Amino acid sequence: MASSVKHLCTICHDDGISQSAVTWCTECEVFFCGDCEKLHRKSRLSKNHNTMSDEDYQKLPTFMQEISSQCRDHKMKFELYCFFHTCLCCVQCVTEKHKKCQDMKTLSEILKKVKSSASVHLFENDLKNVKENLDTAIKYLKTRISTINTQKTKVVEEISYKRKSINDYLNKLEKDLLNDLESKHSQLKFNMATLMQQMEQRASQTDQMQSQFTKMMQYATELQMYIGLREIEKTTAQTAKYIEDLESGNHFTEKNLEVHISSALQSILQDVKSFGDININTTSSTLRLNTERKEQAQHLVLKVPGIEQIKPSLLTRLTIPEDIKSLNTSACLILRDGKCIILDYNKKLLLLFSNSGIFIRKVVTLTEYPWDACFVRNNTVAVTLGRANKTALVDVNKSKIIQTVKVSHDCYGVASDGKTLVISNGDSQCTTVNLNDKSHTILEGLGGVGRISLFQGNIYSINSGKYNVCCYKITGESLWTFQHGDIASPVGLTLDKNGFVYIASLGNNSIVVVSPDGRTCKTILSEADGIIHPWTIDINRETGIMIVSSEISDNNNDKYKTAFVYKI
C-alpha cells in the first residue's frame, strides 16, 4: 500500500529546518527540497544520480520504500549477490560469511534491464494466476463448507433416526417382557388363590367340627360320644392326608418371580463404548487451479544451488566426556539455537552439547530403549520408544518428559514440522499425529519406512534392506523412489531448506545427497573425510548447520562414537 506521509528534506532536517521534500535520490536514499536538489545536481559526485519526485516515491508500496541499497550490518553498499544463500552482500559480508561461496555475481550485472526482462511479464502473470487461484480456492472452500454443513445435517438425521429405531425396538422388547410378566404373575396368583380357597373351606369345616366337639363333650351320651369321636377321627385323618398330599405334591414350593435381562442387551452396557464414529473421509480434491508456469517457473535471483555446489565445511567435533564415551548413538540433532542433542540407545540418555561441541548436561534418562528423535517446536524434542508403542515429548530446558504419545504399533522413526508428528514402525506403517487436537491417522502400505523426515508436506524415508530412499505424500501416496550404487545400507536421513535429501550410508562410510526430484545423487563426505560408520544425520534448515554421528579413534587407538558438525 502506498504511503501518504509528506516527507521532509533530509539535509534541512539535519540542520533543524522543516522543509518539504520534492525529490528522492535513489542512490543516496535521501529526500531533497528544491534548493538542496539543485546543489545535489551540481555536485560532481552526484550529478548523474537518478531521482524521483516525492509524489512518485509515495506511490511505491511501503515494503519497497523500506528497501535499502546498504547493508544493515556493515553500513556499506550492496555490490554482490550470493546465489547459494540467496542474499545481497556488501564487501564486508563476503569477507565474513561468504568466503567459500562460489556462485557470486555483481549486483550491477543482475540488475541490468530488470524492468524490461521477460521475467517481469512472467511475474505479472504469476500475480494474476495466484490471485485467480486464491479466488478459485476460496470459492471452492465456501462450497466445501456448504457441503459439509449439509453432510452434518444428514449425519444428525441419521443418528436421530437410528436412536428412534433403537428406542422403538427396545420399547417393543420391554412391552413383550412386561406382558410375559403379567401372564406368569396372573397364573401363579390364580393357582395359589384357588388352593387357598380350597384350604379355607377345609379350615371352615374344621372350625365347625371343633365347635361341635365342645357341645358333644357337654351334652352327648356315651354312645353318641363314641360314634362322634369315630367320625371326628375319620374327618381329621382325611384332612391331615389332604395337607400331606399337598405338601408332597409340591403345592407349597415357593415360586418366585424374577427377571433375567438378555445377555446381548447387557453387553450393550459393557461392550458398546460409543454410539458410532465420526470419520473424515479424505478423497481427491476436485479443485482445479491454474498451473500454467508449473514447468517453466523462473526467478530473478532466487536460484536453488545445484547438487554439485553442495560442499560441507567442518566446523567442530563433539567433545565426549570420558564417562560416556561408549555411546551407542541412535539419533543426533541440531536445535534451533545451534546446540546439539545426542540420543544414547544403551544408556537410554538424552545428552546436550553446546554450539562449540562441549558437553553441557544429561537432559533426561528414559525408561525404555530409545530409537530415534526429532525437533518438534519451541524447546521440545520427540523420542520414539520402540516396542513400548509410545513416543515421549521432552522439554530440553526443563529436562523432563512433558507428554507421551501412544500409538498402535512400534515406534521407530520420527519426524515433525511443528504441527504434525509422524511416527513409523520401521516396516510399512506410519501414524500421523496432529499436535493441536491430538488426532491420529494411520498410513498403511508404505514401502518399508525406517528413518523418516518431513519437508513441505511430504514424508521422506529410507529402506535399509532395499538400499533406497522414498518420497510419499502425507496421505501415503508414493511420489518417487531412488536407488543408486553410492547408497549402501542407508540408516539416517534429513533434508535441507532446498529439499535436497542427505543420507547416512553406513555400508560405504559416506554421506550422500539426493536431488529434490529423486533423480540424481552425489557423495559429499566419505571415509577420507573421517566418516566411519555414520548412523544418524540432521540439518538445521534455517542456518544450514549439519550434524553427523561417526566413529573415531583416540590416542590409545580405542574406538568410540562422536559427531561432526558442518556448514553446508
Coordinates of C-alpha atoms in Angstrom, one line a residue:
M1 CA 0.0 0.0 0.0
A2 CA 1.4 3.4 -1.0
S3 CA 2.4 5.9 1.7
S4 CA 0.6 9.2 2.1
V5 CA 3.1 10.8 4.5
K6 CA 4.6 14.1 3.4
H7 CA 8.4 13.8 3.7
L8 CA 10.8 16.5 4.8
C9 CA 14.1 17.4 3.2
T10 CA 16.8 15.2 4.9
I11 CA 19.5 17.8 4.6
C12 CA 17.4 20.6 6.0
H13 CA 16.0 18.4 8.7
D14 CA 19.6 17.6 9.9
D15 CA 20.1 21.4 10.2
G16 CA 16.9 21.7 12.3
I17 CA 14.9 23.1 9.4
S18 CA 11.5 21.6 8.4
Q19 CA 11.4 22.0 4.6
S20 CA 9.1 19.8 2.4
A21 CA 10.9 17.4 0.1
V22 CA 10.3 17.4 -3.6
T23 CA 12.6 14.6 -4.8
W24 CA 14.2 11.5 -3.5
C25 CA 17.6 10.2 -4.7
T26 CA 17.5 6.5 -5.4
E27 CA 21.3 6.2 -4.8
C28 CA 21.8 8.5 -1.8
E29 CA 18.5 7.3 -0.4
V30 CA 17.7 10.8 1.0
F31 CA 15.0 13.5 0.3
F32 CA 15.8 16.9 -1.1
C33 CA 13.9 20.2 -1.1
G34 CA 14.1 22.3 -4.3
D35 CA 17.3 24.2 -3.1
C36 CA 19.1 21.1 -1.9
E37 CA 18.2 19.2 -5.1
K38 CA 20.0 22.0 -7.2
L39 CA 23.1 21.6 -5.1
H40 CA 22.9 17.8 -5.4
R41 CA 22.7 18.0 -9.2
K42 CA 25.7 20.4 -9.3
S43 CA 28.0 18.1 -7.3
R44 CA 30.4 16.1 -9.4
L45 CA 29.8 13.0 -7.2
S46 CA 26.0 13.1 -7.5
K47 CA 25.1 14.9 -10.7
N48 CA 24.4 11.6 -12.5
H49 CA 22.3 10.2 -9.7
N50 CA 18.8 9.1 -10.6
T51 CA 16.0 10.9 -8.6
M52 CA 12.2 10.7 -8.5
S53 CA 9.6 13.1 -7.3
D54 CA 8.3 12.8 -3.7
E55 CA 4.9 12.3 -5.2
D56 CA 6.1 9.3 -7.2
Y57 CA 8.0 7.9 -4.3
Q58 CA 4.9 7.9 -2.2
K59 CA 3.2 5.8 -4.8
L60 CA 5.6 3.0 -4.1
P61 CA 4.4 0.1 -1.9
T62 CA 5.5 0.5 1.7
F63 CA 7.7 -2.6 1.6
M64 CA 9.6 -1.1 -1.4
Q65 CA 10.1 2.2 0.4
E66 CA 11.8 0.2 3.2
I67 CA 14.3 -1.5 0.8
S68 CA 17.8 -0.1 1.2
S69 CA 20.9 -0.4 -1.0
Q70 CA 23.1 -0.5 2.0
C71 CA 23.9 -3.5 4.3
R72 CA 22.3 -3.0 7.7
D73 CA 25.2 -4.9 9.4
H74 CA 28.1 -3.0 7.9
K75 CA 26.6 0.2 6.5
M76 CA 28.2 -0.4 3.1
K77 CA 26.6 -0.5 -0.3
F78 CA 25.4 -3.9 -1.6
E79 CA 27.7 -4.8 -4.6
L80 CA 27.3 -8.6 -4.9
Y81 CA 24.6 -11.3 -4.9
C82 CA 25.2 -14.9 -3.4
F83 CA 23.1 -17.5 -5.3
F84 CA 23.9 -20.2 -2.7
H85 CA 22.5 -18.2 0.2
T86 CA 20.1 -16.1 -2.0
C87 CA 21.1 -12.8 -0.4
L88 CA 22.6 -9.4 -1.2
C89 CA 26.2 -8.9 0.0
C90 CA 28.5 -6.0 0.7
V91 CA 32.3 -6.4 0.5
Q92 CA 32.4 -7.0 4.3
C93 CA 29.7 -9.6 4.1
V94 CA 31.8 -11.6 1.6
T95 CA 34.8 -11.4 3.8
E96 CA 32.9 -12.6 7.0
K97 CA 30.3 -15.0 5.7
H98 CA 30.7 -15.9 2.1
K99 CA 34.4 -16.8 1.6
K100 CA 33.6 -20.3 0.4
C101 CA 30.6 -19.3 -1.7
Q102 CA 31.5 -19.9 -5.4
D103 CA 28.4 -18.7 -7.2
M104 CA 28.6 -14.9 -6.7
K105 CA 27.7 -12.2 -9.2
T106 CA 27.9 -8.4 -9.2
L107 CA 24.7 -6.7 -8.4
S108 CA 25.0 -4.4 -11.4
E109 CA 25.1 -7.4 -13.7
I110 CA 21.9 -8.9 -12.1
L111 CA 20.0 -5.6 -12.2
K112 CA 20.6 -4.9 -15.9
K113 CA 17.3 -4.3 -17.6
V114 CA 15.3 -5.8 -14.8
K115 CA 12.1 -3.9 -15.7
S116 CA 12.3 -4.8 -19.4
S117 CA 13.2 -8.5 -18.8
A118 CA 10.8 -11.3 -19.8
S119 CA 10.7 -12.3 -16.1
V120 CA 8.7 -9.1 -15.3
H121 CA 5.9 -10.2 -17.6
L122 CA 6.1 -13.7 -16.2
F123 CA 5.8 -12.4 -12.6
E124 CA 2.9 -10.2 -13.6
N125 CA 1.2 -13.2 -14.9
D126 CA 2.1 -15.1 -11.8
L127 CA 0.4 -12.5 -9.6
K128 CA -2.7 -12.7 -11.8
N129 CA -2.7 -16.5 -11.7
V130 CA -2.1 -16.6 -7.9
K131 CA -5.0 -14.1 -7.4
E132 CA -7.2 -16.2 -9.6
N133 CA -6.2 -19.4 -7.8
L134 CA -6.9 -17.8 -4.5
D135 CA -10.3 -16.7 -5.6
T136 CA -11.0 -20.1 -7.0
A137 CA -9.7 -21.8 -3.8
I138 CA -11.9 -19.5 -1.7
K139 CA -14.9 -20.2 -3.8
Y140 CA -14.1 -24.0 -3.6
L141 CA -13.7 -23.8 0.2
K142 CA -17.0 -22.0 0.5
T143 CA -18.7 -24.7 -1.5
R144 CA -17.0 -27.3 0.7
I145 CA -18.2 -25.6 3.9
S146 CA -21.7 -25.6 2.5
T147 CA -21.3 -29.3 1.6
I148 CA -20.0 -30.4 5.0
N149 CA -22.8 -28.4 6.6
T150 CA -25.3 -30.4 4.6
Q151 CA -23.4 -33.6 5.5
K152 CA -23.6 -32.6 9.2
T153 CA -27.4 -32.2 8.9
K154 CA -27.7 -35.6 7.3
V155 CA -25.5 -37.3 9.9
V156 CA -27.6 -35.7 12.7
E157 CA -30.8 -37.0 11.0
E158 CA -29.2 -40.5 10.6
I159 CA -28.2 -40.5 14.3
S160 CA -31.6 -39.4 15.4
Y161 CA -33.3 -42.0 13.1
K162 CA -31.1 -44.8 14.4
R163 CA -31.7 -43.6 18.0
K164 CA -35.5 -43.7 17.4
S165 CA -35.3 -47.1 15.8
I166 CA -33.4 -48.4 18.8
N167 CA -35.8 -46.8 21.2
D168 CA -38.8 -48.2 19.3
Y169 CA -37.3 -51.7 19.3
L170 CA -36.4 -51.5 23.0
N171 CA -39.9 -50.3 23.8
K172 CA -41.3 -53.3 22.0
L173 CA -39.0 -55.7 23.8
E174 CA -39.9 -54.1 27.1
K175 CA -43.6 -54.4 26.4
D176 CA -43.2 -58.1 25.5
L177 CA -41.3 -58.7 28.7
L178 CA -43.9 -56.9 30.8
N179 CA -46.8 -58.8 29.1
D180 CA -44.9 -62.1 29.9
L181 CA -44.5 -60.9 33.5
E182 CA -48.2 -60.1 33.8
S183 CA -49.2 -63.5 32.3
K184 CA -46.9 -65.6 34.6
H185 CA -47.9 -63.5 37.7
S186 CA -51.6 -63.9 37.0
Q187 CA -51.2 -67.7 36.6
L188 CA -49.2 -68.0 39.8
K189 CA -51.6 -65.8 41.7
F190 CA -54.7 -67.8 40.3
N191 CA -53.2 -71.2 41.3
M192 CA -52.4 -70.1 44.8
A193 CA -55.7 -68.3 45.2
T194 CA -57.6 -71.5 44.1
L195 CA -55.6 -73.6 46.5
M196 CA -56.1 -71.1 49.3
Q197 CA -59.9 -71.2 48.7
Q198 CA -60.0 -75.0 48.9
M199 CA -58.0 -74.9 52.1
E200 CA -60.2 -72.2 53.6
Q201 CA -63.2 -74.5 53.0
R202 CA -61.4 -77.3 54.9
A203 CA -60.5 -74.9 57.6
S204 CA -64.1 -73.8 57.9
Q205 CA -65.2 -77.4 58.2
T206 CA -62.6 -78.0 60.9
D207 CA -63.7 -74.9 62.8
Q208 CA -67.3 -76.2 62.7
M209 CA -66.2 -79.6 63.9
Q210 CA -64.2 -78.0 66.8
S211 CA -67.4 -76.2 67.8
Q212 CA -69.4 -79.4 67.6
F213 CA -66.8 -81.3 69.7
T214 CA -67.2 -78.9 72.6
K215 CA -71.0 -79.4 72.5
M216 CA -70.5 -83.2 72.3
M217 CA -68.5 -83.1 75.5
Q218 CA -71.3 -81.2 77.3
Y219 CA -74.4 -82.9 76.1
A220 CA -73.8 -86.2 74.2
T221 CA -74.4 -89.6 75.7
E222 CA -71.6 -92.2 75.9
L223 CA -72.9 -93.9 72.8
Q224 CA -73.2 -90.6 70.9
M225 CA -69.7 -89.6 72.1
Y226 CA -68.2 -92.9 70.9
I227 CA -69.7 -92.7 67.4
G228 CA -69.0 -88.9 67.2
L229 CA -65.3 -89.4 68.0
R230 CA -65.1 -92.0 65.3
E231 CA -66.5 -89.5 62.8
I232 CA -64.1 -86.8 64.0
E233 CA -61.2 -89.2 63.7
K234 CA -62.2 -90.0 60.2
T235 CA -62.6 -86.4 59.2
T236 CA -59.3 -85.4 60.9
A237 CA -57.4 -88.2 59.1
Q238 CA -58.8 -87.2 55.7
T239 CA -57.8 -83.5 56.3
A240 CA -54.3 -84.5 57.5
K241 CA -53.9 -86.6 54.5
Y242 CA -55.1 -83.8 52.3
I243 CA -52.5 -81.4 53.7
E244 CA -49.8 -84.2 53.4
D245 CA -50.7 -84.8 49.8
L246 CA -50.5 -81.0 49.1
E247 CA -47.0 -80.9 50.7
S248 CA -45.7 -84.0 48.9
G249 CA -47.2 -82.7 45.7
N250 CA -45.0 -79.6 45.8
H251 CA -48.0 -77.3 46.2
F252 CA -46.1 -75.4 48.9
T253 CA -42.9 -75.0 46.8
E254 CA -42.1 -71.3 46.7
K255 CA -42.4 -70.0 43.2
N256 CA -40.7 -66.5 42.9
L257 CA -40.9 -64.0 40.1
E258 CA -37.6 -62.8 38.8
V259 CA -36.1 -61.4 35.5
H260 CA -33.0 -62.4 33.5
I261 CA -32.1 -59.5 31.2
S262 CA -30.8 -60.7 27.8
S263 CA -27.0 -61.1 27.7
A264 CA -27.0 -59.4 24.3
L265 CA -28.7 -56.4 25.9
Q266 CA -26.4 -56.5 28.9
S267 CA -23.4 -56.4 26.6
I268 CA -24.6 -53.0 25.3
L269 CA -23.8 -51.5 28.7
Q270 CA -20.4 -53.3 28.8
D271 CA -19.1 -53.5 25.3
V272 CA -20.7 -50.6 23.4
K273 CA -18.5 -47.6 24.2
S274 CA -19.9 -45.2 21.7
F275 CA -23.0 -44.6 19.6
G276 CA -20.7 -44.6 16.5
D277 CA -17.7 -42.9 14.9
I278 CA -17.5 -39.7 13.0
N279 CA -14.8 -40.1 10.3
I280 CA -13.3 -37.6 8.0
N281 CA -13.1 -39.5 4.7
T282 CA -10.3 -38.0 2.5
T283 CA -10.8 -38.1 -1.3
S284 CA -9.0 -36.4 -4.1
S285 CA -9.7 -32.7 -4.4
T286 CA -11.9 -31.5 -7.3
L287 CA -10.3 -28.1 -7.1
R288 CA -8.6 -27.2 -10.4
L289 CA -6.0 -24.4 -10.2
N290 CA -4.1 -22.6 -12.9
T291 CA -0.7 -24.3 -13.2
E292 CA 0.5 -22.5 -16.3
R293 CA 4.0 -22.0 -15.0
K294 CA 4.5 -25.2 -13.1
E295 CA 7.1 -26.5 -15.6
Q296 CA 8.6 -23.1 -16.5
A297 CA 8.9 -21.2 -13.3
Q298 CA 11.6 -18.6 -13.4
H299 CA 13.0 -16.3 -10.7
L300 CA 15.0 -13.1 -11.0
V301 CA 17.6 -14.0 -8.3
L302 CA 16.2 -16.8 -6.2
K303 CA 18.3 -19.6 -7.6
V304 CA 18.4 -23.0 -5.9
P305 CA 22.0 -24.3 -5.9
G306 CA 22.8 -27.4 -7.9
I307 CA 23.8 -30.7 -6.3
E308 CA 27.4 -30.1 -7.4
Q309 CA 27.6 -26.9 -5.3
I310 CA 26.9 -28.7 -2.0
K311 CA 30.3 -28.9 -0.3
P312 CA 30.2 -29.2 3.5
S313 CA 32.9 -27.5 5.6
L314 CA 33.8 -28.9 9.0
L315 CA 33.0 -26.6 12.0
T316 CA 33.6 -28.7 15.1
R317 CA 33.5 -32.2 16.6
L318 CA 31.6 -33.0 19.8
T319 CA 33.8 -33.5 22.8
I320 CA 32.6 -36.6 24.6
P321 CA 33.3 -36.9 28.4
E322 CA 35.3 -39.9 29.4
D323 CA 32.5 -41.5 31.5
I324 CA 30.1 -41.6 28.5
K325 CA 32.5 -42.4 25.6
S326 CA 30.9 -45.8 25.0
L327 CA 28.0 -44.1 23.1
N328 CA 25.5 -46.1 21.0
T329 CA 24.1 -43.1 19.1
S330 CA 20.7 -43.7 17.8
A331 CA 20.0 -40.0 16.9
C332 CA 21.7 -36.7 16.7
L333 CA 20.0 -33.3 16.4
I334 CA 20.8 -29.6 15.8
L335 CA 18.5 -27.4 17.8
R336 CA 17.2 -24.0 16.7
D337 CA 19.8 -22.2 18.9
G338 CA 22.7 -24.3 17.5
K339 CA 23.1 -26.6 20.4
C340 CA 23.4 -30.4 19.7
I341 CA 21.5 -33.3 21.1
I342 CA 22.8 -36.9 21.2
L343 CA 20.4 -39.9 21.9
D344 CA 22.2 -42.8 23.5
Y345 CA 20.4 -46.2 23.0
N346 CA 22.2 -48.3 25.6
K347 CA 22.2 -45.8 28.4
K348 CA 18.7 -44.5 27.5
L349 CA 20.1 -40.9 27.7
L350 CA 19.4 -37.6 26.0
L351 CA 22.6 -35.5 26.1
L352 CA 23.0 -31.8 25.4
F353 CA 26.1 -30.2 23.8
S354 CA 27.0 -26.5 23.2
N355 CA 27.3 -24.9 19.8
S356 CA 31.1 -25.4 20.0
G357 CA 30.6 -29.2 20.8
I358 CA 31.2 -29.1 24.5
F359 CA 29.2 -31.4 26.7
I360 CA 26.6 -29.4 28.8
R361 CA 24.5 -32.0 30.7
K362 CA 22.3 -35.0 30.6
V363 CA 18.8 -33.9 29.7
V364 CA 16.7 -36.9 30.7
T365 CA 17.0 -40.7 31.4
L366 CA 14.3 -42.7 29.6
T367 CA 12.7 -45.8 31.0
E368 CA 12.6 -47.7 27.6
Y369 CA 15.2 -48.1 24.9
P370 CA 15.0 -45.0 22.6
W371 CA 15.2 -45.5 18.8
D372 CA 15.0 -42.1 17.1
A373 CA 14.5 -38.4 17.9
C374 CA 13.5 -35.2 16.2
F375 CA 13.0 -31.5 17.0
V376 CA 9.3 -30.6 17.3
R377 CA 8.9 -26.9 18.3
N378 CA 10.0 -24.4 21.0
N379 CA 12.2 -26.5 23.3
T380 CA 10.6 -29.8 22.7
V381 CA 12.2 -33.0 21.2
A382 CA 10.3 -36.2 20.4
V383 CA 11.9 -39.5 21.3
T384 CA 10.5 -42.8 20.0
L385 CA 10.5 -45.7 22.5
G386 CA 10.4 -48.8 20.2
R387 CA 8.2 -51.7 21.3
A388 CA 6.6 -49.7 24.1
N389 CA 4.4 -48.3 21.3
K390 CA 4.9 -44.7 22.5
T391 CA 6.8 -41.5 21.9
A392 CA 8.0 -39.2 24.6
L393 CA 7.9 -35.4 24.2
V394 CA 10.8 -34.0 26.1
D395 CA 11.3 -30.3 27.2
V396 CA 15.0 -29.8 26.8
N397 CA 15.1 -26.7 29.0
K398 CA 13.1 -28.3 31.8
S399 CA 14.8 -31.7 31.5
K400 CA 11.6 -33.6 31.7
I401 CA 9.0 -35.6 29.7
I402 CA 6.0 -33.3 29.3
Q403 CA 3.8 -35.7 27.3
T404 CA 3.6 -39.3 26.0
V405 CA 2.0 -40.1 22.6
K406 CA 0.7 -43.7 22.5
V407 CA 0.1 -45.4 19.1
S408 CA -1.0 -48.8 18.0
H409 CA 2.4 -50.0 16.6
D410 CA 6.1 -50.0 17.3
C411 CA 7.7 -46.5 17.4
Y412 CA 10.9 -46.4 15.3
G413 CA 11.5 -43.4 13.0
V414 CA 10.0 -40.0 13.9
A415 CA 9.7 -36.5 12.2
S416 CA 7.9 -33.3 12.8
D417 CA 7.2 -29.9 11.2
G418 CA 5.9 -28.4 14.4
K419 CA 2.3 -29.1 13.6
T420 CA 2.3 -32.8 12.8
L421 CA 4.3 -35.7 14.3
V422 CA 4.9 -38.7 12.0
I423 CA 5.9 -42.0 13.7
S424 CA 7.0 -45.1 11.6
N425 CA 7.0 -48.7 12.8
G426 CA 10.1 -49.5 10.8
D427 CA 8.2 -51.5 8.2
S428 CA 5.2 -50.4 6.2
Q429 CA 3.1 -48.3 8.6
C430 CA 3.1 -44.8 9.9
T431 CA 0.9 -42.8 12.2
T432 CA 0.5 -39.1 11.8
V433 CA -0.4 -37.2 15.0
N434 CA -2.0 -33.7 14.9
L435 CA -0.1 -31.9 17.7
N436 CA -3.0 -29.5 18.2
D437 CA -6.0 -31.7 18.5
K438 CA -4.0 -35.0 19.2
S439 CA -6.0 -36.8 16.4
H440 CA -4.3 -39.9 14.8
T441 CA -4.3 -41.1 11.2
I442 CA -2.7 -44.4 10.3
L443 CA -1.0 -44.8 6.9
E444 CA -0.8 -48.3 5.6
G445 CA 1.2 -50.0 2.8
L446 CA 4.2 -47.7 2.7
G447 CA 7.3 -49.4 1.3
G448 CA 9.5 -50.1 4.3
V449 CA 9.6 -46.8 6.2
G450 CA 12.6 -46.8 8.6
R451 CA 14.1 -43.4 9.5
I452 CA 11.8 -40.6 8.2
S453 CA 11.8 -36.8 7.6
L454 CA 9.2 -34.2 6.7
F455 CA 9.5 -31.5 4.1
Q456 CA 6.8 -29.3 2.6
G457 CA 4.1 -31.7 3.5
N458 CA 5.8 -34.9 2.1
I459 CA 7.3 -37.8 4.0
Y460 CA 10.8 -39.0 3.1
S461 CA 12.1 -42.4 4.3
I462 CA 14.9 -44.8 3.8
N463 CA 14.7 -48.6 3.4
S464 CA 18.0 -50.1 4.6
G465 CA 17.0 -53.5 3.2
K466 CA 16.4 -52.3 -0.3
Y467 CA 19.1 -49.6 -0.2
N468 CA 16.7 -46.9 -1.4
V469 CA 15.2 -43.6 -0.4
C470 CA 11.4 -42.9 -1.0
C471 CA 9.2 -39.8 -1.0
Y472 CA 5.5 -40.0 -0.1
K473 CA 2.6 -37.6 0.2
I474 CA 1.4 -37.0 3.7
T475 CA -1.6 -39.2 2.7
G476 CA 0.8 -42.2 2.0
E477 CA 0.8 -41.9 -1.8
S478 CA 4.2 -42.7 -3.3
L479 CA 5.8 -39.8 -5.3
W480 CA 9.2 -41.3 -6.2
T481 CA 11.8 -43.9 -5.1
F482 CA 15.5 -43.6 -5.7
Q483 CA 18.2 -46.3 -5.7
H484 CA 21.9 -45.9 -6.5
G485 CA 25.2 -47.8 -6.0
D486 CA 26.5 -44.9 -3.8
I487 CA 23.8 -45.7 -1.3
A488 CA 24.6 -48.8 0.8
S489 CA 22.7 -49.7 3.9
P490 CA 21.1 -46.3 4.5
V491 CA 20.4 -45.7 8.2
G492 CA 19.7 -41.9 8.6
L493 CA 18.3 -39.1 6.5
T494 CA 17.5 -35.4 6.7
L495 CA 16.6 -32.6 4.3
D496 CA 18.0 -29.0 3.8
K497 CA 15.9 -25.9 3.1
N498 CA 16.0 -26.6 -0.7
G499 CA 14.7 -30.1 -0.5
F500 CA 18.0 -32.0 -1.0
V501 CA 17.9 -35.3 0.8
Y502 CA 21.0 -36.2 2.9
I503 CA 21.6 -39.9 3.5
A504 CA 23.9 -41.5 6.1
S505 CA 25.2 -44.5 4.1
L506 CA 26.5 -47.0 6.7
G507 CA 27.5 -49.6 4.1
N508 CA 30.2 -47.5 2.5
N509 CA 31.0 -44.9 5.2
S510 CA 29.7 -41.9 3.4
I511 CA 27.1 -39.1 3.3
V512 CA 25.2 -39.0 0.0
V513 CA 22.9 -36.2 -1.2
V514 CA 19.9 -37.0 -3.4
S515 CA 18.3 -34.2 -5.6
P516 CA 14.8 -32.9 -4.7
D517 CA 13.3 -34.7 -7.7
G518 CA 14.9 -38.1 -6.7
R519 CA 16.8 -38.5 -9.9
T520 CA 20.5 -37.8 -9.1
C521 CA 22.9 -38.1 -6.2
K522 CA 26.4 -37.2 -5.1
T523 CA 28.7 -38.3 -2.3
I524 CA 29.7 -35.2 -0.3
L525 CA 31.5 -36.9 2.6
S526 CA 33.4 -40.2 2.8
E527 CA 35.9 -42.2 4.8
A528 CA 38.6 -39.8 3.5
D529 CA 36.8 -37.1 5.5
G530 CA 36.8 -39.2 8.7
I531 CA 33.2 -40.6 8.2
I532 CA 33.2 -44.1 9.8
H533 CA 30.0 -46.0 10.4
P534 CA 27.7 -43.0 10.1
W535 CA 24.3 -43.8 11.7
T536 CA 22.3 -40.6 12.1
I537 CA 22.2 -37.1 10.5
D538 CA 20.3 -33.9 11.0
I539 CA 20.3 -30.3 9.5
N540 CA 19.1 -27.0 10.9
R541 CA 17.3 -25.7 7.7
E542 CA 17.5 -22.1 8.9
T543 CA 21.2 -22.0 9.5
G544 CA 22.5 -24.8 7.2
I545 CA 24.3 -26.5 10.1
M546 CA 24.6 -30.3 9.7
I547 CA 25.5 -32.9 12.4
V548 CA 26.6 -36.4 11.5
S549 CA 27.4 -39.2 14.0
S550 CA 30.6 -41.1 13.3
E551 CA 33.2 -43.3 14.9
I552 CA 36.7 -42.2 15.7
S553 CA 39.9 -43.5 17.5
D554 CA 41.6 -41.9 20.5
N555 CA 45.3 -41.8 21.2
N556 CA 45.1 -45.4 22.5
N557 CA 43.5 -46.4 19.2
D558 CA 40.3 -47.2 21.1
K559 CA 37.2 -46.5 19.0
Y560 CA 34.2 -44.5 20.3
K561 CA 31.3 -42.6 18.9
T562 CA 31.1 -38.9 18.4
A563 CA 29.5 -36.4 15.9
F564 CA 30.9 -33.9 13.4
V565 CA 29.3 -30.5 12.8
Y566 CA 29.4 -29.0 9.3
K567 CA 28.3 -25.9 7.5
I568 CA 26.6 -26.7 4.1

